[in-house]
């Protein structure tokens, strides 16, 4: 069994450690005790994760003499809305949250995002810790301090930058994660290789299938490599005024697909990201930035692990370029009416540009939708 890894996110007084390894929920009390301003935490989880992992976390807190209470929200993307945020904040107040109380987000990106946002607003800000239990949240959403909820106008349009005090990524929690969710998180893992680390992409081509099938050491290695990459980008650009936007590779497309699909089971976030990454490569090839072979290599790898690369298997919405373009116009990356895209010159060579011809974009979407 591998031992724990530690990655530091360097943000001056807001710096924190990401711990990744086996059995970290069992050890949570000892890792958290030195950080807490009072020996009292409030755990937020969802109704899938709580029956599987809450007792382990609570037992470890009790052993470290940390008092705890919990709030359980319904699972799923639709929980990231104002109604659930209100319910959560009112529950925290009802349970007598104090300025020195720490919240723990135990769950995937949905719980991490809404809990982080609640932590940033309740009593004008209390500490919070991320205990991510999906691959997606371990490699991406628990790190970097983006918190928030969705609006009918689009995803993550309401929120704050608010850093956690620690991230505890227990690799064993991935053992209970449904395979579809694991693969969705794998898409965000591949993203780091595609942005600026071609060696990591090659490593994933070699090890991805075994990693997805369950090898914990490979999973830990992928989580740690991803967290190192994200920590470096966040340290350089915490509030996304520049290079952090590279982390949105595929996301402008993905958010449009998710909005059109209705944020349900039809298309989950990481699957939308896999499709969005493929669309970003398609557009880059069309605009003659990227060789066709690199785009095919990405599609081949996604297919090899079982991620979608086209919309033909996804029943439900009637996708059209126009509906997707309308959603894209609401993206946070729109500036003076222009969308900033993450495009690529090849694997490991992502770049930002606002200079995308709308006709080329529409043709790319048309081709992608007819595949
Ligand atoms: P999620 O939180 O909905 O979790 C996926 C599903 O798996 C849920 O049904 C959940 O109940 C279940 N689950 C979680 N852990 C489990 C476990 N160990 N065993 C069994 N079931 C488990 O989704 P996600 O993919 O983790 O996160 C997606 C969200 O993250 C989106 O809302 C996205 O916008 C957000 N996100 C945020 C950032 C950020 O920087 N803040 C980055 C990427 C994504
Ligand atoms: N997931 C994108 C970011 O954290 O910036």
CSV table of N, CA and C in Angstrom, one decimal, residues 172-227:
chain,number,residue,atom,x,y,z
A,172,UNK,N,-8.9,5.7,-1.1
A,172,UNK,CA,-9.8,4.5,-1.0
A,172,UNK,C,-11.3,4.8,-1.2
A,173,UNK,N,-11.7,6.1,-1.0
A,173,UNK,CA,-13.1,6.5,-1.3
A,173,UNK,C,-13.5,6.2,-2.7
A,174,UNK,N,-12.5,6.2,-3.6
A,174,UNK,CA,-12.8,6.0,-5.0
A,174,UNK,C,-13.3,4.6,-5.3
A,175,UNK,N,-13.0,3.6,-4.3
A,175,UNK,CA,-13.4,2.2,-4.5
A,175,UNK,C,-14.9,2.1,-4.6
A,176,UNK,N,-15.7,3.1,-4.0
A,176,UNK,CA,-17.1,2.9,-4.0
A,176,UNK,C,-17.8,3.8,-5.1
A,177,UNK,N,-16.9,4.5,-5.8
A,177,UNK,CA,-17.5,5.4,-6.8
A,177,UNK,C,-17.9,4.6,-8.1
A,178,UNK,N,-19.2,4.9,-8.6
A,178,UNK,CA,-19.6,4.2,-9.8
A,178,UNK,C,-18.6,4.5,-10.9
A,179,UNK,N,-18.4,3.5,-11.8
A,179,UNK,CA,-17.4,3.6,-12.9
A,179,UNK,C,-17.7,4.8,-13.8
A,180,UNK,N,-19.0,5.0,-14.0
A,180,UNK,CA,-19.3,6.2,-14.9
A,180,UNK,C,-18.7,7.5,-14.3
A,181,UNK,N,-18.8,7.6,-13.0
A,181,UNK,CA,-18.3,8.8,-12.3
A,181,UNK,C,-16.8,8.8,-12.3
A,182,UNK,N,-16.2,7.6,-12.2
A,182,UNK,CA,-14.7,7.6,-12.2
A,182,UNK,C,-14.2,8.1,-13.5
A,183,UNK,N,-14.8,7.6,-14.6
A,183,UNK,CA,-14.4,8.0,-16.0
A,183,UNK,C,-14.6,9.5,-16.2
A,184,UNK,N,-15.7,10.0,-15.6
A,184,UNK,CA,-15.9,11.4,-15.8
A,184,UNK,C,-14.7,12.2,-15.1
A,185,UNK,N,-14.3,11.8,-14.0
A,185,UNK,CA,-13.1,12.4,-13.4
A,185,UNK,C,-11.9,12.2,-14.1
A,186,UNK,N,-11.8,11.1,-14.8
A,186,UNK,CA,-10.6,10.8,-15.6
A,186,UNK,C,-10.4,11.8,-16.7
A,187,UNK,N,-11.6,12.3,-17.3
A,187,UNK,CA,-11.5,13.3,-18.3
A,187,UNK,C,-10.7,14.6,-17.8
A,188,UNK,N,-11.0,15.0,-16.6
A,188,UNK,CA,-10.4,16.1,-16.0
A,188,UNK,C,-8.9,15.8,-15.7
A,189,UNK,N,-8.6,14.6,-15.5
A,189,UNK,CA,-7.2,14.2,-15.2
A,189,UNK,C,-6.4,14.3,-16.5
A,190,UNK,N,-7.0,13.8,-17.6
A,190,UNK,CA,-6.3,13.9,-18.9
A,190,UNK,C,-6.0,15.3,-19.3
A,191,UNK,N,-6.9,16.2,-18.9
A,191,UNK,CA,-6.8,17.6,-19.2
A,191,UNK,C,-5.4,18.2,-18.9
A,192,UNK,N,-4.9,17.8,-17.7
A,192,UNK,CA,-3.6,18.3,-17.3
A,192,UNK,C,-2.5,17.9,-18.3
A,193,UNK,N,-2.5,16.7,-18.8
A,193,UNK,CA,-1.6,16.3,-19.8
A,193,UNK,C,-1.7,17.1,-21.1
A,194,UNK,N,-3.0,17.3,-21.4
A,194,UNK,CA,-3.2,18.1,-22.7
A,194,UNK,C,-2.9,19.5,-22.6
A,195,UNK,N,-3.0,20.1,-21.4
A,195,UNK,CA,-2.6,21.6,-21.3
A,195,UNK,C,-1.1,21.8,-21.5
A,196,UNK,N,-0.3,21.1,-20.7
A,196,UNK,CA,1.1,21.5,-20.8
A,196,UNK,C,2.1,20.3,-20.3
A,197,UNK,N,1.6,19.1,-20.3
A,197,UNK,CA,2.4,18.0,-19.8
A,197,UNK,C,2.3,16.8,-20.7
A,198,UNK,N,2.9,16.8,-21.9
A,198,UNK,CA,2.7,15.7,-22.8
A,198,UNK,C,3.2,14.3,-22.2
A,199,UNK,N,4.2,14.4,-21.3
A,199,UNK,CA,4.7,13.1,-20.7
A,199,UNK,C,3.6,12.5,-19.9
A,200,UNK,N,2.9,13.4,-19.2
A,200,UNK,CA,1.8,12.8,-18.3
A,200,UNK,C,0.7,12.2,-19.2
A,201,UNK,N,0.4,12.9,-20.4
A,201,UNK,CA,-0.6,12.3,-21.3
A,201,UNK,C,-0.1,10.9,-21.8
A,202,UNK,N,1.2,10.8,-22.1
A,202,UNK,CA,1.8,9.5,-22.6
A,202,UNK,C,1.6,8.5,-21.4
A,203,UNK,N,1.9,8.9,-20.2
A,203,UNK,CA,1.8,8.0,-19.0
A,203,UNK,C,0.4,7.5,-18.9
A,204,UNK,N,-0.6,8.4,-19.1
A,204,UNK,CA,-2.0,8.1,-19.0
A,204,UNK,C,-2.4,7.1,-20.2
A,205,UNK,N,-1.8,7.3,-21.3
A,205,UNK,CA,-2.1,6.4,-22.4
A,205,UNK,C,-1.7,5.0,-22.1
A,206,UNK,N,-0.5,4.9,-21.3
A,206,UNK,CA,0.0,3.6,-20.9
A,206,UNK,C,-0.7,3.0,-19.8
A,207,UNK,N,-1.1,3.9,-18.8
A,207,UNK,CA,-1.7,3.3,-17.5
A,207,UNK,C,-3.1,3.6,-17.3
A,208,UNK,N,-3.8,4.4,-18.2
A,208,UNK,CA,-5.2,4.8,-17.9
A,208,UNK,C,-6.1,3.7,-17.7
A,209,UNK,N,-6.0,2.6,-18.6
A,209,UNK,CA,-7.0,1.6,-18.5
A,209,UNK,C,-6.9,0.9,-17.1
A,210,UNK,N,-5.7,0.6,-16.7
A,210,UNK,CA,-5.5,-0.1,-15.4
A,210,UNK,C,-5.9,0.8,-14.2
A,211,UNK,N,-5.6,2.1,-14.4
A,211,UNK,CA,-6.0,3.1,-13.4
A,211,UNK,C,-7.5,3.1,-13.2
A,212,UNK,N,-8.2,3.2,-14.4
A,212,UNK,CA,-9.7,3.2,-14.3
A,212,UNK,C,-10.3,1.9,-13.8
A,213,UNK,N,-9.6,0.8,-14.0
A,213,UNK,CA,-10.1,-0.5,-13.5
A,213,UNK,C,-9.9,-0.6,-12.0
A,214,UNK,N,-9.1,0.2,-11.4
A,214,UNK,CA,-9.0,0.2,-9.9
A,214,UNK,C,-7.7,0.2,-9.3
A,215,UNK,N,-6.6,0.3,-10.0
A,215,UNK,CA,-5.3,0.3,-9.3
A,215,UNK,C,-5.1,1.5,-8.4
A,216,UNK,N,-5.0,1.3,-7.1
A,216,UNK,CA,-5.0,2.5,-6.2
A,216,UNK,C,-3.6,3.3,-6.3
A,217,UNK,N,-2.5,2.6,-6.5
A,217,UNK,CA,-1.2,3.3,-6.6
A,217,UNK,C,-1.2,4.2,-7.8
A,218,UNK,N,-1.7,3.7,-8.9
A,218,UNK,CA,-1.8,4.5,-10.2
A,218,UNK,C,-2.8,5.7,-10.0
A,219,UNK,N,-3.9,5.4,-9.3
A,219,UNK,CA,-4.8,6.5,-9.0
A,219,UNK,C,-4.2,7.6,-8.2
A,220,UNK,N,-3.4,7.2,-7.1
A,220,UNK,CA,-2.8,8.2,-6.3
A,220,UNK,C,-1.8,9.0,-7.1
A,221,UNK,N,-1.0,8.3,-7.9
A,221,UNK,CA,0.0,9.0,-8.7
A,221,UNK,C,-0.7,10.0,-9.7
A,222,UNK,N,-1.8,9.6,-10.3
A,222,UNK,CA,-2.5,10.5,-11.2
A,222,UNK,C,-3.1,11.7,-10.4
A,223,UNK,N,-3.6,11.4,-9.2
A,223,UNK,CA,-4.2,12.5,-8.4
A,223,UNK,C,-3.1,13.5,-8.0
A,224,UNK,N,-1.9,13.0,-7.6
A,224,UNK,CA,-0.8,13.8,-7.1
A,224,UNK,C,-0.3,14.6,-8.3
A,225,UNK,N,-0.1,14.0,-9.4
A,225,UNK,CA,0.4,14.8,-10.6
A,225,UNK,C,-0.5,15.9,-11.0
A,226,UNK,N,-1.8,15.6,-11.0
A,226,UNK,CA,-2.8,16.6,-11.3
A,226,UNK,C,-2.8,17.7,-10.3
A,227,UNK,N,-2.8,17.3,-9.0
A,227,UNK,CA,-2.8,18.4,-8.0
A,227,UNK,C,-1.6,19.3,-8.0
